Tab-separated table of C-alpha atoms in Angstrom:
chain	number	residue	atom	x	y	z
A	1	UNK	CA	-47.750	276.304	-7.650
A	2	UNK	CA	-44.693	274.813	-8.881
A	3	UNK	CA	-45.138	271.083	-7.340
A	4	UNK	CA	-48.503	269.307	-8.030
A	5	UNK	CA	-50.996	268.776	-5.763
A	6	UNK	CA	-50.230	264.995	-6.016
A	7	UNK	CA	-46.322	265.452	-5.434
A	8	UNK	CA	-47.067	266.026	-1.530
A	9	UNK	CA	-44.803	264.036	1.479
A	10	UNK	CA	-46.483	260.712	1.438
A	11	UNK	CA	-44.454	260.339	-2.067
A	12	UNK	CA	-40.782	261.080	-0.205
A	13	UNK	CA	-38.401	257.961	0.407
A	14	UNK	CA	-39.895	257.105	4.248
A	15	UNK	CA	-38.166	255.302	6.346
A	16	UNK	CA	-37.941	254.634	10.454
A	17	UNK	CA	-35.726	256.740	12.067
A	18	UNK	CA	-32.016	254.828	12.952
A	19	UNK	CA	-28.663	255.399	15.126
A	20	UNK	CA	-27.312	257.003	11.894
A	21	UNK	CA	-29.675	258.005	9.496
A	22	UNK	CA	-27.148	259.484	7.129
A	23	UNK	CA	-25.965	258.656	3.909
A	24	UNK	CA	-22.216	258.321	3.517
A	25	UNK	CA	-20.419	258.222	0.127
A	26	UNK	CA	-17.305	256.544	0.537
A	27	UNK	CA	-14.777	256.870	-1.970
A	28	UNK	CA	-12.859	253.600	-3.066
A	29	UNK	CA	-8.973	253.659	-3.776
A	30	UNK	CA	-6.769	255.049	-0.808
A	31	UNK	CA	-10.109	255.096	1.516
A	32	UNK	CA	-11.674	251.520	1.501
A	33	UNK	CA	-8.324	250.034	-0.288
A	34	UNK	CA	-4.932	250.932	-0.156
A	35	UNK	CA	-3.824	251.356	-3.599
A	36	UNK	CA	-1.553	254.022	-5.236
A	37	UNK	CA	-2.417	255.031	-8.398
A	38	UNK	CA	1.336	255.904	-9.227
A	39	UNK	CA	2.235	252.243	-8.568
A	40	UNK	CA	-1.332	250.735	-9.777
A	41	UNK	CA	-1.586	252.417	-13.160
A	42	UNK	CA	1.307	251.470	-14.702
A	43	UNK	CA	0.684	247.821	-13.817
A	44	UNK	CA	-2.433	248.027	-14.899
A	45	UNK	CA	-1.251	249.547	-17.985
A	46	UNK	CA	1.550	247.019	-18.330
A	47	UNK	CA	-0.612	243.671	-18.070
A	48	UNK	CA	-3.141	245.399	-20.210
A	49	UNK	CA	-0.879	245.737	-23.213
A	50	UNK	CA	0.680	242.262	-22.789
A	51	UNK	CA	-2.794	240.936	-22.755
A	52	UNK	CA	-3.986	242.494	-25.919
A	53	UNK	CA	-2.455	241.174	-28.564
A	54	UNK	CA	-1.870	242.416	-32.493
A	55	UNK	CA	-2.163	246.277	-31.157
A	56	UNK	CA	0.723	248.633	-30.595
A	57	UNK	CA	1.476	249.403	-27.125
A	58	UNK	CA	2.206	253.282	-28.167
A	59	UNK	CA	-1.124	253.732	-30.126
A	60	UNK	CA	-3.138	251.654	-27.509
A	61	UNK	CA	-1.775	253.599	-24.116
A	62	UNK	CA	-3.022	257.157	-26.388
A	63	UNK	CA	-6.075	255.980	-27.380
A	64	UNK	CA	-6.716	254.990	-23.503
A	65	UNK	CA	-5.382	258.067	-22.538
A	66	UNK	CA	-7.910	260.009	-24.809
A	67	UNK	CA	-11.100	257.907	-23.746
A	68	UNK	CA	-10.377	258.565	-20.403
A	69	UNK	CA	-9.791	261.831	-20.798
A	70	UNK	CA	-13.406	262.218	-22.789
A	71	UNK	CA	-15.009	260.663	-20.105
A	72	UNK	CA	-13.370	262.523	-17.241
A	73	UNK	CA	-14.960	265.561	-19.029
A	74	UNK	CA	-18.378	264.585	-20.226
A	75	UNK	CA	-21.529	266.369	-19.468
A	76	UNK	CA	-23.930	264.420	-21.948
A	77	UNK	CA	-27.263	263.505	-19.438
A	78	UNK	CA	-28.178	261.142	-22.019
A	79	UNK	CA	-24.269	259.158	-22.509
A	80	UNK	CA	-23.126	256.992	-20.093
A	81	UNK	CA	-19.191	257.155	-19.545
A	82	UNK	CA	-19.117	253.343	-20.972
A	83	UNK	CA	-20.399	254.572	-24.644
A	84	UNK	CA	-18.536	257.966	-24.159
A	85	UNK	CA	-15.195	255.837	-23.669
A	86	UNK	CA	-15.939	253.146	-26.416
A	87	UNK	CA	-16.730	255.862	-29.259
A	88	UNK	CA	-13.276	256.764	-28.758
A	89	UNK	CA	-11.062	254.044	-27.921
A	90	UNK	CA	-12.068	251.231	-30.357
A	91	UNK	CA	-12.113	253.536	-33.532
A	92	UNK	CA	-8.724	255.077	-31.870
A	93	UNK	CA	-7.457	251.517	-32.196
A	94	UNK	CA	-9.244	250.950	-35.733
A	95	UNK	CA	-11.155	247.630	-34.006
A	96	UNK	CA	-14.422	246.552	-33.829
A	97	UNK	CA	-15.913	246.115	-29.694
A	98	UNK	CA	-17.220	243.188	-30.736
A	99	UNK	CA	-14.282	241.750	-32.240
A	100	UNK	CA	-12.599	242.409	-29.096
A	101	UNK	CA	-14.877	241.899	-26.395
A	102	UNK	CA	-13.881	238.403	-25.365
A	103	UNK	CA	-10.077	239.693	-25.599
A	104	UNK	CA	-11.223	242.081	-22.979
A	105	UNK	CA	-13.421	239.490	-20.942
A	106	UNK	CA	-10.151	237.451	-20.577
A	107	UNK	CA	-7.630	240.032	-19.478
A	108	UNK	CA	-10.170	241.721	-16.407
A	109	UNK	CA	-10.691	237.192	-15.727
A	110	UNK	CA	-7.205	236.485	-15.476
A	111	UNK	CA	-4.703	239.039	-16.045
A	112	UNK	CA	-6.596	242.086	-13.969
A	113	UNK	CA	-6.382	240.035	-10.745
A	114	UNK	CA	-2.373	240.176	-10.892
A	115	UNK	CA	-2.030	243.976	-10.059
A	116	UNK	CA	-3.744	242.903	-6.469
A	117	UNK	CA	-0.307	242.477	-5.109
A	118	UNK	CA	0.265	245.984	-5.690
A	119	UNK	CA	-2.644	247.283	-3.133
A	120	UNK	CA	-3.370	246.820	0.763
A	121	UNK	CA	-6.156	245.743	3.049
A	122	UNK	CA	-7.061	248.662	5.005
A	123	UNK	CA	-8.284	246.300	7.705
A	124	UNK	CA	-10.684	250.084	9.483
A	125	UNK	CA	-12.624	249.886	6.377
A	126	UNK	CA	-13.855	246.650	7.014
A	127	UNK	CA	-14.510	247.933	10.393
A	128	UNK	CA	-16.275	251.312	9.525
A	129	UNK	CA	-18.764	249.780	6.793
A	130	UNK	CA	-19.714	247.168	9.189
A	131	UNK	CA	-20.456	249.451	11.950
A	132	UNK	CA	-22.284	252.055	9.671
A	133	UNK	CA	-24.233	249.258	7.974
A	134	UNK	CA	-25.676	247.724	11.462
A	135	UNK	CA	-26.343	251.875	12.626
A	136	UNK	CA	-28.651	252.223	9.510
A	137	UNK	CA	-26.718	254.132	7.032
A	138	UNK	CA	-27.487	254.554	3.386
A	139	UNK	CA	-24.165	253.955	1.903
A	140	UNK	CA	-22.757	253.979	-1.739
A	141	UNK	CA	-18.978	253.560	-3.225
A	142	UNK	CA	-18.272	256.741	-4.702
A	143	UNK	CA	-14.992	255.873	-7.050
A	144	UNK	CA	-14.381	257.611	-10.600
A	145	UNK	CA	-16.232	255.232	-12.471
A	146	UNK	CA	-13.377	255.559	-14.889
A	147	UNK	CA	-12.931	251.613	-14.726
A	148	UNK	CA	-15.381	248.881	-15.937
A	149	UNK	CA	-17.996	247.055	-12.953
A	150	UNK	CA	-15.471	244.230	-13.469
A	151	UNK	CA	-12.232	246.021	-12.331
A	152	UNK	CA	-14.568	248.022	-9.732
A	153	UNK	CA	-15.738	245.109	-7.809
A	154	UNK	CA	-12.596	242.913	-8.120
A	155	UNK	CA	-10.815	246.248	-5.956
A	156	UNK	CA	-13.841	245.768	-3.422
A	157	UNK	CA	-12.963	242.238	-2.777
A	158	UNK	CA	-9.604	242.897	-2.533
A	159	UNK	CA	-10.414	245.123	-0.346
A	160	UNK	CA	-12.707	242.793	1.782
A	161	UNK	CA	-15.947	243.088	1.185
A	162	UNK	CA	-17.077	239.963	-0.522
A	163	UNK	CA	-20.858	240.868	-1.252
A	164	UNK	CA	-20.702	244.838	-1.950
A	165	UNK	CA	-23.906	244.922	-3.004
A	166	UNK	CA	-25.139	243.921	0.237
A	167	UNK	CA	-23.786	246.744	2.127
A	168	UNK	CA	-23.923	249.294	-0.579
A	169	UNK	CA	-26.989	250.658	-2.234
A	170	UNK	CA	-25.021	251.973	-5.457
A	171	UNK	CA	-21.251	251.509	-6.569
A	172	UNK	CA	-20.322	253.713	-9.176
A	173	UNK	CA	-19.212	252.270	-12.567
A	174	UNK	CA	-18.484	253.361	-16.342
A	175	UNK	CA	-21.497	250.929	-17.123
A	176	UNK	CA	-23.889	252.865	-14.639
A	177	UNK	CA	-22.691	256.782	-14.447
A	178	UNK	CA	-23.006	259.625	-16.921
A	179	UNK	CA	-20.557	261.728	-15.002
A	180	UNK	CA	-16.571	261.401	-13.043
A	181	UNK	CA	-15.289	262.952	-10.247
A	182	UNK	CA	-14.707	266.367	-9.639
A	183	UNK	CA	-17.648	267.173	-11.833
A	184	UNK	CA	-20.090	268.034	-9.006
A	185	UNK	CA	-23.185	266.521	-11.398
A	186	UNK	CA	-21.497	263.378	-10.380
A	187	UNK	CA	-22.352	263.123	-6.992
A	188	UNK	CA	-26.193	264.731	-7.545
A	189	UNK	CA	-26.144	261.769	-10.014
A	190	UNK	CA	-25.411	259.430	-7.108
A	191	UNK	CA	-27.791	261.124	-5.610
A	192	UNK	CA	-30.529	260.749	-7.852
A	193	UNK	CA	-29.804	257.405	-8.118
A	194	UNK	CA	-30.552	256.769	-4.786
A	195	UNK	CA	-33.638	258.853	-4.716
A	196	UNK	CA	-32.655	261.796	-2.866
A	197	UNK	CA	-33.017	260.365	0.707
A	198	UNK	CA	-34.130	263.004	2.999
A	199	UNK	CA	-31.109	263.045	4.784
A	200	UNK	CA	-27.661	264.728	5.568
A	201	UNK	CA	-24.767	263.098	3.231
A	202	UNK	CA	-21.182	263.124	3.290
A	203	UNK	CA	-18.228	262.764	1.081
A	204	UNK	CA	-15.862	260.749	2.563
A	205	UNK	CA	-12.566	260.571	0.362
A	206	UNK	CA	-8.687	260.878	0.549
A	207	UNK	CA	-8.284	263.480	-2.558
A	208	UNK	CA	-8.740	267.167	-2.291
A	209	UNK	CA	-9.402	267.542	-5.164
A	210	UNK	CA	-11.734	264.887	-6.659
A	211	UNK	CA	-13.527	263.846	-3.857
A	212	UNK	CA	-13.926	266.718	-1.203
A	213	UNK	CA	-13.559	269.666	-3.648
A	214	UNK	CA	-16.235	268.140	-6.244
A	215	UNK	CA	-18.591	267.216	-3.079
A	216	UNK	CA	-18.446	270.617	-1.672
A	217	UNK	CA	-19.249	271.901	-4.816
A	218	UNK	CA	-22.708	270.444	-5.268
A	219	UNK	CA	-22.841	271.627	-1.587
A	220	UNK	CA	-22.409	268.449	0.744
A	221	UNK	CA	-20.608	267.777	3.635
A	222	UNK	CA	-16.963	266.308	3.361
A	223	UNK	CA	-14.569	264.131	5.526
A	224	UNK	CA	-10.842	264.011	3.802
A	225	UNK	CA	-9.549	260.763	5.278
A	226	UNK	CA	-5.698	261.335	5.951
A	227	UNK	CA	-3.288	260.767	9.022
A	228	UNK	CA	-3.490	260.587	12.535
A	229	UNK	CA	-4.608	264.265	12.842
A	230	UNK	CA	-7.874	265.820	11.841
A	231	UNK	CA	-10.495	268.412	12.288
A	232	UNK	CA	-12.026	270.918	10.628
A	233	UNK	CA	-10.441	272.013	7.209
A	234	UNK	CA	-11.190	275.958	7.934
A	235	UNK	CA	-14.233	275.963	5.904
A	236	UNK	CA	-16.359	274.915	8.916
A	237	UNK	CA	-17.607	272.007	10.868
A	238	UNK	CA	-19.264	270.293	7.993
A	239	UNK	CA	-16.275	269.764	6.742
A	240	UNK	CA	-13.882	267.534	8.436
A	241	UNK	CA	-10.404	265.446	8.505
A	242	UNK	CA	-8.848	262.453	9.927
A	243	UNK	CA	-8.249	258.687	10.031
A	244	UNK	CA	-10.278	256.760	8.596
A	245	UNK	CA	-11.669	254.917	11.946
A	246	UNK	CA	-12.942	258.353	13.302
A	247	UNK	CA	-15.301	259.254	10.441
A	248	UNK	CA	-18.205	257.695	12.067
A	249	UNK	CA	-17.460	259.452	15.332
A	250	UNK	CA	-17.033	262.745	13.573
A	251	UNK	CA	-20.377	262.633	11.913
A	252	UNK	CA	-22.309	261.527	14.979
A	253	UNK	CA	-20.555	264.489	16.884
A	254	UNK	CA	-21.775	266.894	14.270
A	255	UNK	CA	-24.968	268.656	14.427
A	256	UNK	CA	-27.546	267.253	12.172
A	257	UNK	CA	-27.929	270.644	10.794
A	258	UNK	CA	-24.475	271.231	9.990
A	259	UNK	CA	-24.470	268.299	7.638
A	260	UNK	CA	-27.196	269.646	5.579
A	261	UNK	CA	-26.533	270.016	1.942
A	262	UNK	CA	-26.734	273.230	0.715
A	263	UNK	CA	-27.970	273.800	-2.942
A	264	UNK	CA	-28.429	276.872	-3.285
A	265	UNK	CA	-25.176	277.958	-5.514
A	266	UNK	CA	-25.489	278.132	-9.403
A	267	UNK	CA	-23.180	275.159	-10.061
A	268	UNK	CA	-25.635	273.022	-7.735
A	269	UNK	CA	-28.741	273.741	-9.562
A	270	UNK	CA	-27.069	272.967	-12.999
A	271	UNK	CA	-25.672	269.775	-11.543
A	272	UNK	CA	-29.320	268.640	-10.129
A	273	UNK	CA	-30.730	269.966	-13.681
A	274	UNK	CA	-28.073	267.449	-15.403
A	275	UNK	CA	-28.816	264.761	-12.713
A	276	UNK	CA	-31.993	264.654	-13.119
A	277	UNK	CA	-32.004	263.504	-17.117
A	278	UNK	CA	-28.993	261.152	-16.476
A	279	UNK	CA	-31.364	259.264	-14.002
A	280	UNK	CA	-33.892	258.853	-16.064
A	281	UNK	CA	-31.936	258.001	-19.118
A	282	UNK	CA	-30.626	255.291	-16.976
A	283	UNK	CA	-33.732	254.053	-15.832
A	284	UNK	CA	-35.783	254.248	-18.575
A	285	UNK	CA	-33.621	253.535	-21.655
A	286	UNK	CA	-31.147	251.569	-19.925
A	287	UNK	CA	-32.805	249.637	-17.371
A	288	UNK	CA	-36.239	249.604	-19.153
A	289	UNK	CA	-38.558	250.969	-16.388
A	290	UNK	CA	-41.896	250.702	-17.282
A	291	UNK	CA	-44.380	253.820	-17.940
A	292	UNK	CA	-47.002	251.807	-16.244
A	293	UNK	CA	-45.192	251.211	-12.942
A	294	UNK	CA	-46.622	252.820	-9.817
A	295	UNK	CA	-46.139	252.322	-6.029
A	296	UNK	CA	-49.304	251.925	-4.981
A	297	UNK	CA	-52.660	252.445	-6.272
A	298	UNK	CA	-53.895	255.256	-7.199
A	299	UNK	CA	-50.032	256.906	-7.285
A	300	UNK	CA	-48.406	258.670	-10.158
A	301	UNK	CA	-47.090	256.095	-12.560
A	302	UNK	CA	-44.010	256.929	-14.501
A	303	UNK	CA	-45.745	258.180	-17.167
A	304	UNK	CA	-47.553	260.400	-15.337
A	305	UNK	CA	-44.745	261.967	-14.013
A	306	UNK	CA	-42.556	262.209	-17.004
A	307	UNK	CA	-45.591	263.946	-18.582
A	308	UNK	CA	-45.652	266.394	-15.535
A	309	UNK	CA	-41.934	266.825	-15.851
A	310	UNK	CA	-41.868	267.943	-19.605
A	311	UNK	CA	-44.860	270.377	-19.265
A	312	UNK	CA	-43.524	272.351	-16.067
A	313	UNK	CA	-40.301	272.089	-17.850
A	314	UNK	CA	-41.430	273.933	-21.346
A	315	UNK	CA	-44.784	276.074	-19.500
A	316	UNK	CA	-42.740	276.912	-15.856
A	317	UNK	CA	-38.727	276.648	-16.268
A	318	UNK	CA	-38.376	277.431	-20.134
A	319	UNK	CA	-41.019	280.458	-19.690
A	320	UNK	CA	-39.371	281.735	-16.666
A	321	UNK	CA	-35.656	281.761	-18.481
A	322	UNK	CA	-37.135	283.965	-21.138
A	323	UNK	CA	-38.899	285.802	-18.684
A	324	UNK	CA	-35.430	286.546	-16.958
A	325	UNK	CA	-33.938	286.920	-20.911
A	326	UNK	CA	-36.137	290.049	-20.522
A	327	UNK	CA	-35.202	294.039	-19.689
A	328	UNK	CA	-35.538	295.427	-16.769
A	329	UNK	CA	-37.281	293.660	-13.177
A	330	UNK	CA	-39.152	290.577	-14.608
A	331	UNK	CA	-42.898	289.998	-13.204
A	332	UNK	CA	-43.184	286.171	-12.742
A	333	UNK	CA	-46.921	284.245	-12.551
A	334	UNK	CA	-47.721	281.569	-10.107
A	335	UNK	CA	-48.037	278.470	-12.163
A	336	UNK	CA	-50.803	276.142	-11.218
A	337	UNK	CA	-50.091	272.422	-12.265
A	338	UNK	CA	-53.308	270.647	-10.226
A	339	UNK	CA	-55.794	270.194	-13.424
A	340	UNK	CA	-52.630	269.018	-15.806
A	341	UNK	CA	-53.349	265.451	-14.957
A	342	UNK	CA	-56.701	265.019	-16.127
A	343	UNK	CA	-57.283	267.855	-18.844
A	344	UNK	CA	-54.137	266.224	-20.373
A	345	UNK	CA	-54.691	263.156	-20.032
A	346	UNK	CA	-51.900	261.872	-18.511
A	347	UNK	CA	-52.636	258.328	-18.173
A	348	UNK	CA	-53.362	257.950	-21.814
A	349	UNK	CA	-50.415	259.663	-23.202
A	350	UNK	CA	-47.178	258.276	-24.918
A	351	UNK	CA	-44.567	257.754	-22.266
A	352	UNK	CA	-41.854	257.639	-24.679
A	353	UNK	CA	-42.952	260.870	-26.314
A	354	UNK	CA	-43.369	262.674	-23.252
A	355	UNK	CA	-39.923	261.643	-22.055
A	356	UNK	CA	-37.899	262.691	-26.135
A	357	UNK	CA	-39.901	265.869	-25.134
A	358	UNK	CA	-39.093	266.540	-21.859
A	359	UNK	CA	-35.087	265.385	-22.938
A	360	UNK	CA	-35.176	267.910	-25.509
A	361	UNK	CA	-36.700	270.708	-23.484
A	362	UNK	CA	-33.853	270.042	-20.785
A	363	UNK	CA	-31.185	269.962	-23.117
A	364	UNK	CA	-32.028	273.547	-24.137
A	365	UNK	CA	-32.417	274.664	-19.735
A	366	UNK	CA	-29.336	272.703	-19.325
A	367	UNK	CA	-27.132	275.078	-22.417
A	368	UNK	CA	-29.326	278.281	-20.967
A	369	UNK	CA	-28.029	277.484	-17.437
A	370	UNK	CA	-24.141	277.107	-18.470
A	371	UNK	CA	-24.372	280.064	-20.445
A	372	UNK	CA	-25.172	282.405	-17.653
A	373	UNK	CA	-22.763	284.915	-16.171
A	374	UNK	CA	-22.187	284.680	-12.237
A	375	UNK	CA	-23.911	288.199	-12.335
A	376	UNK	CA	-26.975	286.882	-13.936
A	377	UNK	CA	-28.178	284.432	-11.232
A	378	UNK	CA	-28.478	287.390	-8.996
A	379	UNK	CA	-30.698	289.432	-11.482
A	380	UNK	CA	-34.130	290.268	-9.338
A	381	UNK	CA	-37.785	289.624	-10.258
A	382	UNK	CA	-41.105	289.763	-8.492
A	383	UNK	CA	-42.621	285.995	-7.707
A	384	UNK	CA	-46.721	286.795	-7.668
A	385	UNK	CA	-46.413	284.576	-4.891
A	386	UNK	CA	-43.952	285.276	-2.892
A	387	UNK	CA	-42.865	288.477	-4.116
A	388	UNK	CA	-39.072	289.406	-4.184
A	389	UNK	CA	-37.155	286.981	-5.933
A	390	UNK	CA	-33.653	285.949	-8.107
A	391	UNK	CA	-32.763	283.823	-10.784
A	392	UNK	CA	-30.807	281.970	-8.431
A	393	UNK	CA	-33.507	281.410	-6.154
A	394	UNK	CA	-36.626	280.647	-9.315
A	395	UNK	CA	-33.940	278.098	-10.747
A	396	UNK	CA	-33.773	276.539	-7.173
A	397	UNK	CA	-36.572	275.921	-7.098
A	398	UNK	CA	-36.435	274.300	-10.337
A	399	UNK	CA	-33.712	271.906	-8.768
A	400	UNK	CA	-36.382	271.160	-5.456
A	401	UNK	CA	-38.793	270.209	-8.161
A	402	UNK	CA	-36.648	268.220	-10.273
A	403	UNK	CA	-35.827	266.318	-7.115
A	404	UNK	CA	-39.384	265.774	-5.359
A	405	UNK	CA	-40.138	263.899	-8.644
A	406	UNK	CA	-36.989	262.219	-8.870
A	407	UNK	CA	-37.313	260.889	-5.347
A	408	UNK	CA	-41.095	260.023	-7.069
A	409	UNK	CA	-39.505	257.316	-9.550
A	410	UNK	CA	-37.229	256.005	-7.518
A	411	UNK	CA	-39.830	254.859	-4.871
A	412	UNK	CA	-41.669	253.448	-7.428
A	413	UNK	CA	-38.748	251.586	-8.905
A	414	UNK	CA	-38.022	250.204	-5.479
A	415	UNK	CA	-41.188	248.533	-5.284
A	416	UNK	CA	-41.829	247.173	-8.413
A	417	UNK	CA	-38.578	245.477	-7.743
A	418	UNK	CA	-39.509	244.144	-4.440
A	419	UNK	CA	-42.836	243.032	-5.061
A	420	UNK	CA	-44.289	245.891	-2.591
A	421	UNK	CA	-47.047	247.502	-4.173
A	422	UNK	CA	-49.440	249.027	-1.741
């Protein structure tokens, strides 16, 4: 079978049942805070310039114009937006970072705070958080992390919330995303972050575009905030409009089933493919998880898993797209994972290696997957297990996979963090 024996529920993110067990993604600028961006970014621009001194104004607006637009575009698993942005800009500006860091430091300590005057306390955000937070919702701040943490969380005071990180589980920064909005591998990232909760989630944003066309994308359930009028947007009832101060109504009057993400679309499974490397290139290179973390004894460490990952990765998913690379009706094998662990040796091998492997291996899925014709993913095949299949549906299945075992980590993470080993 694709998932091992070991992957079964009692790994999944558990938790008691609440008034709103949903996680809502709530974008920042124009949602939580009033602030337009026609107004705001030529401030920002303006203070920005005056505050860095020695460097042309022309030359520095283009070189921030083209490290924005880099990382508005990247798709690098393995690059957060933070390096993606500084490989650009600084040589751009023929500076060193470090030379300029404390420049930097300054401006976002004493200059950034000026633009505040050009934004608005939407006093309903305040409101809606609060009353999502004490009905049990998973929340996260879902803004382009085209801005440094610094200029990120100064906006969410201004907008009220004093302690974000108290009512938020993730906020999305250049420091801590690989990915910007409307790139759908954004919000699986978000997702993966947050270890795939087992529950509905929904986009809740004031741009078409960015945050309810690249959440619908992946396959989630939206809410455009706008005026006094809402509803449905035509596409359904998963997707929905209105004030701000009716979300939470509007997802509690929902079905539970019509807030169910749906993955199964090409674009999904190569954004769950790309999310799954960019959280563990976070965690483990960036935050410096350990290989010999576990949740509770006799679990899966994370070298366990990563050696799990990069096997089924070059013996199921690799095998299977050159299986599909084939003529005619492909014939594909059940793949049985259960001895892997201990024929392998798992809990002797190197976790580092395991995890350059597996990044390779994914690199190559990742290029195979993007490559593909919209014709392709419907090519048929015979599963010896259960029977008539498509490339669509066998690369799903890669995505379920991908995020059983990210949902793995992150549990583990989670505890080694709070002390809770069982």
């Amino acid at each position: 079978m694709w998932v091992a024996a070991n992957a079964t529920p009692t790994f999944l993110f558990c938790r008691s049942k609440t008034e709103m067990e949903k996680l809502l993604l709530f974008d920042l600028d124009n949602t939580l805070l009033g602030n337009d961006m026609g107004t705001f970014l030529p401030a920002y621009f303006q203070s920005l310039q005056e505050a860095l001194p020695g460097i042309d104004p022309d030359r520095m607006i283009q070189a921030l114009a083209q490290a924005t637009q880099a990382t508005m575009v990247n798709e690098a698993p393995d690059r957060l937006l933070e390096t993606v942005f500084e490989d650009i800009f600084f040589p751009a500006l023929g500076i060193e970072k470090h030379a300029f860091a404390v420049h930097l430091e300054r401006y976002y300590r004493e200059r950034f705070p000026e633009v505040r005057k050009d934004t608005r306390v939407f006093p309903q955000a305040g409101h809606v958080v609060a009353a999502a937070k004490s009905a049990g919702a998973l929340m996260a701040v879902a803004t382009n992390p085209l801005f440094p943490a610094t200029a990120i969380y100064q906006r969410l005071h201004w907008a009220g919330f004093s302690s974000p990180d108290e009512l938020f589980s993730l906020v999305t920064t250049m420091e801590n995303m690989h990915f910007a909005k409307p790139n759908p591998s954004y919000y699986a990232e978000i997702a993966a972050r947050l270890g795939w909760p087992d529950m509905p989630a929904v986009m809740i944003g004031d741009d078409a575009i960015n945050d309810i066309g690249g959440a619908k994308r992946l396959g989630l359930a939206t809410y455009l905030v706008r005026g006094e009028r809402g509803g449905s947007d035509g596409i359904g009832s998963r997707h929905g409009s209105g004030p701000l101060e009716k979300v939470l109504d509007w997802v509690a009057g929902i079905p539970e089933s019509d807030l169910e993400a749906d993955f199964g679309t090409p674009e999904a499974v190569l954004a769950i493919a790309r999310s799954t490397w960019a959280a563990l290139h976070y965690w483990l290179e960036i935050e410096g998880a350990a290989w010999d973390w576990r949740a509770r004894e006799g679990g899966w460490s994370i070298r366990e898993i990563i050696c799990h990952l990069r096997d089924v990765e070059k013996e199921g998913f690799a095998a299977r797209l050159d299986l599909f690379d084939s003529e005619g009706t492909p014939f594909i094998p059940g793949l049985d994972t259960e001895s892997w662990y201990q024929t392998r040796d798992y809990e002797n091998a190197s976790g580092e290696s395991a995890y350059q492997e597996f990044a390779a291996l994914r690199k190559q899925t990742i290029a195979r997957l993007a490559s593909r014709d919209q014709k392709d993913w419907h090519k048929a095949a015979q599963h010896a297990i259960f029977g008539p299949t498509t490339f669509l549906e066998s690369m799903g299945i890669m995505a379920d996979h991908d995020r059983i075992h990210v949902r793995q980590i992150a549990e583990i993470i989670r505890s080694q963090r709070s002390g809770r080993i069982e």
